[in-house]
C-alpha positions as YAML, in Angstrom:
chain: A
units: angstrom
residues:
- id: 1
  name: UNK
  ca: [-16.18, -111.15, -129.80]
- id: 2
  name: UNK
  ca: [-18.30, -110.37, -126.83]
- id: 3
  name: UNK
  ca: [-17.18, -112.77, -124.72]
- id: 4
  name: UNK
  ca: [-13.63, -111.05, -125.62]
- id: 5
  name: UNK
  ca: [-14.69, -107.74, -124.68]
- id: 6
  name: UNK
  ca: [-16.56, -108.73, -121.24]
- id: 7
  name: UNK
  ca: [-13.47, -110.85, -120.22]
- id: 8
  name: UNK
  ca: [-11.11, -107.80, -121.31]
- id: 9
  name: UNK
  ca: [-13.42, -105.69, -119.39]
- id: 10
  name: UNK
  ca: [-13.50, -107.77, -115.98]
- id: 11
  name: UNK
  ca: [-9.73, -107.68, -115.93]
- id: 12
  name: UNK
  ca: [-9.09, -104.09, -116.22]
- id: 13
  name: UNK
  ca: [-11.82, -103.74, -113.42]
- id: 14
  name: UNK
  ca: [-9.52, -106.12, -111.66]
- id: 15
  name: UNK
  ca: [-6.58, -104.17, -112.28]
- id: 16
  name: UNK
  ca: [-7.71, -100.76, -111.59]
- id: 17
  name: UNK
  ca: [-9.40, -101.88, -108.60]
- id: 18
  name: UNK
  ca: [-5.51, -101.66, -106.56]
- id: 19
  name: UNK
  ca: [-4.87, -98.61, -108.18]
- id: 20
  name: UNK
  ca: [-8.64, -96.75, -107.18]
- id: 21
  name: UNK
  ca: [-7.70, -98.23, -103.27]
- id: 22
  name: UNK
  ca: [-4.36, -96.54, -103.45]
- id: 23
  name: UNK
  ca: [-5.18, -93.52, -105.43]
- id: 24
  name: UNK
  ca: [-8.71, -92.36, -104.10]
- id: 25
  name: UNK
  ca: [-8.79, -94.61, -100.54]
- id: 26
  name: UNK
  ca: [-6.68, -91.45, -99.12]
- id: 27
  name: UNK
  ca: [-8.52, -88.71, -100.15]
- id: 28
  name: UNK
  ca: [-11.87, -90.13, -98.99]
- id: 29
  name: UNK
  ca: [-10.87, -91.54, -95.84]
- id: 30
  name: UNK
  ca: [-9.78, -87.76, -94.98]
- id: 31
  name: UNK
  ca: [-13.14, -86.39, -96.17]
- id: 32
  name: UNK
  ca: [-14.86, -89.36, -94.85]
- id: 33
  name: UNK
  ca: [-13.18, -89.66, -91.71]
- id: 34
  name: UNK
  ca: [-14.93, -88.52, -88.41]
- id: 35
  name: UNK
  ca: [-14.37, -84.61, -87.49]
- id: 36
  name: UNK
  ca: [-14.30, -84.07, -84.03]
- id: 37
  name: UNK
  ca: [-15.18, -80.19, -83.29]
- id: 38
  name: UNK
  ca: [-15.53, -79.19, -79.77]
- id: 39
  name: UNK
  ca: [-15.13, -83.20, -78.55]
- id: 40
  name: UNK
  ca: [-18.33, -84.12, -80.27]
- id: 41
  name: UNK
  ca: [-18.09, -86.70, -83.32]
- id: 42
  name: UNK
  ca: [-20.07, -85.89, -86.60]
- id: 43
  name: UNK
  ca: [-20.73, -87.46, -89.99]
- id: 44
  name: UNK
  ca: [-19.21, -86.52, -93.26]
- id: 45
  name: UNK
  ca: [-21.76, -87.64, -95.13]
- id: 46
  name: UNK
  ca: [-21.97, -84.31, -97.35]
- id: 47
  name: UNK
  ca: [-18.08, -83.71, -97.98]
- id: 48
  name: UNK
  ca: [-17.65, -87.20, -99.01]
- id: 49
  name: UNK
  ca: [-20.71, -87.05, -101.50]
- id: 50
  name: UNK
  ca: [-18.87, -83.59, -102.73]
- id: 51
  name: UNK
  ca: [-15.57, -85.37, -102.95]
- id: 52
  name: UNK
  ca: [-17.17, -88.11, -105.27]
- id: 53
  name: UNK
  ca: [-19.48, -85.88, -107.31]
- id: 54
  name: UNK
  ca: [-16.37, -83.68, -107.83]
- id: 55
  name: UNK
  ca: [-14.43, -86.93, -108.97]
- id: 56
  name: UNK
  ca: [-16.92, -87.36, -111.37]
- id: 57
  name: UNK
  ca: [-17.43, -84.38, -112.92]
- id: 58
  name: UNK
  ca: [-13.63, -84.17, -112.97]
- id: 59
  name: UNK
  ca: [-13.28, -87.84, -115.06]
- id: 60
  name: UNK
  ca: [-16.36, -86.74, -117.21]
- id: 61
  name: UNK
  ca: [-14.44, -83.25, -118.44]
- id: 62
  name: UNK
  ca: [-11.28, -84.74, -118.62]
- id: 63
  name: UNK
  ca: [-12.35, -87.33, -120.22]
- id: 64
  name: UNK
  ca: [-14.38, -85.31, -123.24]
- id: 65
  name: UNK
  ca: [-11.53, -83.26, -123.44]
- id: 66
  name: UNK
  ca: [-9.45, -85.92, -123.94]
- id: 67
  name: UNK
  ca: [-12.17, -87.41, -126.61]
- id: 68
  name: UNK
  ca: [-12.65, -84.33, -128.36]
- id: 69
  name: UNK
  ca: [-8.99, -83.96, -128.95]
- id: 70
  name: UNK
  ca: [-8.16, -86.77, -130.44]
- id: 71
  name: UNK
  ca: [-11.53, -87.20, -132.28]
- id: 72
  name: UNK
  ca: [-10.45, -83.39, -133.93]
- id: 73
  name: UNK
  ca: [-6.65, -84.82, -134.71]
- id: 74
  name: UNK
  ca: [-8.28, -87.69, -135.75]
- id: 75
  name: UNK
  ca: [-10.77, -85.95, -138.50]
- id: 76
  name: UNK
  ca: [-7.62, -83.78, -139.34]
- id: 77
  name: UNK
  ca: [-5.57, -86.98, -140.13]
- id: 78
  name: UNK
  ca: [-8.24, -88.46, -141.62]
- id: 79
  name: UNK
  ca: [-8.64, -85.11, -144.18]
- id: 80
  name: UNK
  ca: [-4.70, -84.51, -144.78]
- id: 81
  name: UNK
  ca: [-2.86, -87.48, -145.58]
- id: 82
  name: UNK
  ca: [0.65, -85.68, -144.57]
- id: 83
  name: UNK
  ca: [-0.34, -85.79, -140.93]
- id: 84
  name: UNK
  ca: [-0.79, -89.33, -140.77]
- id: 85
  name: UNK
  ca: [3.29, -90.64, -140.78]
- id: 86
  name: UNK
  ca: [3.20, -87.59, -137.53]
- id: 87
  name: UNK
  ca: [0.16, -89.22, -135.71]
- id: 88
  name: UNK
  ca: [2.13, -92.45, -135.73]
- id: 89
  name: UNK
  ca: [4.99, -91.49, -134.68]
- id: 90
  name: UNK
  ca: [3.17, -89.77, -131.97]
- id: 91
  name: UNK
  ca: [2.07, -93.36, -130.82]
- id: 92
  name: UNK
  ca: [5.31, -95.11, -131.06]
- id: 93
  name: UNK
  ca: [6.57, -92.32, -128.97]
- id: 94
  name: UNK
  ca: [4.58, -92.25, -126.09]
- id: 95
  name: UNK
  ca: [4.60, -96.01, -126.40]
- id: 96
  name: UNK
  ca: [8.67, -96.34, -126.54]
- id: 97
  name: UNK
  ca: [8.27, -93.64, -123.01]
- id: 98
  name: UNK
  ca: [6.02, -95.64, -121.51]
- id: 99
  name: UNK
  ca: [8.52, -98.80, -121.97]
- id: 100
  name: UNK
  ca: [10.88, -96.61, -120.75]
- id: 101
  name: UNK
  ca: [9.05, -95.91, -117.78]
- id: 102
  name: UNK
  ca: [8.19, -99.70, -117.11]
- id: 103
  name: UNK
  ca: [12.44, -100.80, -118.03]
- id: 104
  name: UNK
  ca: [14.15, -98.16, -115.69]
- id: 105
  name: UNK
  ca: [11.03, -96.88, -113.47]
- id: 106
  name: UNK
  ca: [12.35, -93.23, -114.08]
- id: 107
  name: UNK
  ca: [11.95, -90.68, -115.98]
- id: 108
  name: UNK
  ca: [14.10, -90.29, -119.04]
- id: 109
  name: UNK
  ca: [16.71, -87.19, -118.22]
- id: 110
  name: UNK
  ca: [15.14, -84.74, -120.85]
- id: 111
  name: UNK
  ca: [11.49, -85.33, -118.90]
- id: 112
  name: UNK
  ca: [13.20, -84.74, -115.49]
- id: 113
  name: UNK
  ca: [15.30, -81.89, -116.62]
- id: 114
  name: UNK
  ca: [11.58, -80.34, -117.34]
- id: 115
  name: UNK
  ca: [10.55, -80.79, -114.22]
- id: 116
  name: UNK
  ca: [11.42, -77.34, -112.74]
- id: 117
  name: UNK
  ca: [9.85, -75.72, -115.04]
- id: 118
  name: UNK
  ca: [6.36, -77.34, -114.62]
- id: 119
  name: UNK
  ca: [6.72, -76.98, -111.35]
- id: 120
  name: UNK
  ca: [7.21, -73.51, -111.21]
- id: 121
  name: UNK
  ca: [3.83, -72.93, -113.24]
- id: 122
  name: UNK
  ca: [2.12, -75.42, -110.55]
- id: 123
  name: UNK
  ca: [3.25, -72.38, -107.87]
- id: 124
  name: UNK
  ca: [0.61, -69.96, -108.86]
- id: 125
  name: UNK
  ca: [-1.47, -68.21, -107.01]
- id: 126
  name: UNK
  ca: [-4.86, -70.35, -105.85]
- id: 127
  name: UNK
  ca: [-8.38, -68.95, -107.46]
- id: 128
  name: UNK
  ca: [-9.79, -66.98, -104.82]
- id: 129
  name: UNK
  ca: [-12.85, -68.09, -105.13]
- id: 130
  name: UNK
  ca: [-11.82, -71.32, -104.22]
- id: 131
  name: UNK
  ca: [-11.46, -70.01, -100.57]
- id: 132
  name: UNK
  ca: [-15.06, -68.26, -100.31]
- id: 133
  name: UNK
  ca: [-16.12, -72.34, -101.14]
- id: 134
  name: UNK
  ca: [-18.50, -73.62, -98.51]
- id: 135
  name: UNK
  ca: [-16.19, -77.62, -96.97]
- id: 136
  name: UNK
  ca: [-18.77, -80.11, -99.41]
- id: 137
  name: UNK
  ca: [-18.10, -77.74, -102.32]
- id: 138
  name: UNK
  ca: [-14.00, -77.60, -102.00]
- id: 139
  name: UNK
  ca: [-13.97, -81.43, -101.12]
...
């Protein structure tokens, strides 16, 4: 069993090693990059130690959210026997989209048709005091 779980392990590091290049390797070459103010070349050290501390932090409270969500749907369907037929079908769901998604490699037509919407509640206003943010903490 261990050797199962260290082997499954090595080859999701090998997988989502692509996807952490492709995903993160913009973002910190940006913040990492040289900044060249008044001709003269300086390190980034600091915004690039924001960026990844931020990227933590991020992962870590999206990730207890995400834990604590299903771990309270979980006790629920544990404690009322009705729910658990719904949490299945919950799973086969996102599991037939996800299919989907790999099949076609769109979007189903009810998810786009959603897409306006969503993206007019992405258009809000940014929290101001976002912009009073010293570089390192905005990074």
């Amino acid at each position: 069993m261990d050797a199962a779980l260290v082997v499954s392990a090595l080859l999701m590091g090998l997988a989502g090693g692509p996807h952490c290049a492709v995903m993160c390797g913009a973002a910190c070459g940006v913040v990492a990059g040289p900044r060249r103010r008044a001709g003269v070349r300086a390190a980034a050290a600091s915004p690039l130690l924001a960026l990844h501390a931020g990227r933590v932090v991020g992962y870590a409270a999206m990730g207890a959210l995400a834990a604590a969500s299903v771990a309270g749907i979980g006790t629920f369907a544990a404690a009322a026997p009705i729910v658990r037929p719904l949490w299945a079908i919950v799973h086969v769901a996102a599991v037939a989209l996800g299919l989907w998604l790999v099949w076609f490699g769109h979007a189903p037509a009810w998810l786009s048709a959603a897409k306006p919407r969503f993206a007019t509640l992405a258009q809000t206003r940014p929290i101001r005091i976002f912009r009073t943010l010293p570089a390192p903490a905005r990074a």
